[in-house]
């Protein structure tokens, strides 16, 4: 607990009823044991600054949101946004930052891995006006990434850094950092252009800016995680490649559609593989084999889309089964449309290849558009 004099000092610098100077945004998923220690650390680091912390929790099963609210009832600096049916670090950060009215927003992980004692320095530098953004970097003198678990994580992190640097207009020693600060109005200006997928919100921000941002790199240590576990996985890596591709094409690339179409393409292989297997090993008729192969391919496509294309709207439990049923229905109709339209075109003397291609494209666009709305409810 801060002493009475410290509290008085803080009150002297904060005018009652005004927005804080700094909002600290913490994306979190299953970080319950880290919440109370994190807020204590922020309290200690930010003495004399009018700050608030905004947790953005994706309905963690471990009760992270309840823990944040428990503390918030006694501490007016603490706020909680609880998102239901959504997942994603970057999109959580965006929502948290957009809920702020402070002069500056900082982003920091909720697992105690980032060095919160750097925050006052970052704030001072931004307030002085010479920089647009301050980034906690593990790769400048004085920083380190010791807490990055294992050789693989180091290798992947280094690879990601190289890749990101090839795209970035400003030289950043640690573009993969999840620890940074910028003026809130700047964040709001950039928000419209953000991709919001995956982990790499910093790369997203820098690439969204029409002008080169003046970035200050502050050396920061990356501590080891003591409670809970990392949510980084192979799919996060795929999303990172997708983010760079999206930015390279000026954001006009409908990434979700490409992912959906790619999965559909893989589904064709699955279909043919199952059909071949059945033809070779079972006495089933061609028609029966086709039916089975179709359903297996649909199930495969549904799973893969649920894991990759719609990772941020991933369905689980009962909603997974409801989604699968709807998906089969939607794709069934898509197939009818595909075959029907191709048939009409063919009868009107269109070449069979063109008729088939038009049918297939219409089928995939229908499947995509309708399943995005009905199955995964992205709109
Ligand atoms: N709301 C929400 N939703 N929060 C999430 C999600 C999610 O889907 N996934 C992860 N988080 C939260 C975690 O709870 C944690 O507070 C923070 O985001 C970072 O996640 P970790 O899973 O601990 O990531 P990491 O330690 O492997 O990597 C972090 O540090 C690296 C070094 O700075 C990330 O910040 C990376 O982006 C960064 O490169
Ligand atoms: Mn972490």
PDB file of C-alpha atoms in Angstrom, residues 28 54 58 76 90 97 106 111 115 193 204 207 225 247-249 269 278 292 307 325 331 356 364 375:
ATOM      1  CA  UNK A  28      -5.025 -11.043 -21.211  1.00  0.00           C
ATOM      2  CA  UNK A  54      -7.549  -1.382 -18.884  1.00  0.00           C
ATOM      3  CA  UNK A  58     -11.450 -12.751 -23.831  1.00  0.00           C
ATOM      4  CA  UNK A  76     -10.672   3.232  -9.370  1.00  0.00           C
ATOM      5  CA  UNK A  90      -4.065  -7.558 -31.375  1.00  0.00           C
ATOM      6  CA  UNK A  97      -6.950   1.545 -26.595  1.00  0.00           C
ATOM      7  CA  UNK A 106       0.729   2.017 -23.392  1.00  0.00           C
ATOM      8  CA  UNK A 111       2.096 -11.934 -17.419  1.00  0.00           C
ATOM      9  CA  UNK A 115       9.556  -4.375 -17.587  1.00  0.00           C
ATOM     10  CA  UNK A 193      -6.045   0.864 -41.114  1.00  0.00           C
ATOM     11  CA  UNK A 204       0.557  -3.422 -37.731  1.00  0.00           C
ATOM     12  CA  UNK A 207       2.911  -0.276 -41.276  1.00  0.00           C
ATOM     13  CA  UNK A 225       7.067 -16.201 -17.130  1.00  0.00           C
ATOM     14  CA  UNK A 247       0.147  -4.761 -45.522  1.00  0.00           C
ATOM     15  CA  UNK A 248       2.325  -5.363 -48.588  1.00  0.00           C
ATOM     16  CA  UNK A 249      -0.805  -5.245 -50.733  1.00  0.00           C
ATOM     17  CA  UNK A 269      -7.430 -33.192 -52.234  1.00  0.00           C
ATOM     18  CA  UNK A 278     -12.962 -46.195 -50.765  1.00  0.00           C
ATOM     19  CA  UNK A 292     -18.838 -40.045 -47.964  1.00  0.00           C
ATOM     20  CA  UNK A 307      -8.855 -23.018 -36.671  1.00  0.00           C
ATOM     21  CA  UNK A 325     -24.348 -28.393 -39.400  1.00  0.00           C
ATOM     22  CA  UNK A 331     -21.886 -25.581 -48.725  1.00  0.00           C
ATOM     23  CA  UNK A 356     -17.104 -25.214 -64.814  1.00  0.00           C
ATOM     24  CA  UNK A 364     -16.784 -20.571 -53.335  1.00  0.00           C
ATOM     25  CA  UNK A 375     -21.659 -19.822 -39.329  1.00  0.00           C
TER      26      UNK A 375
END
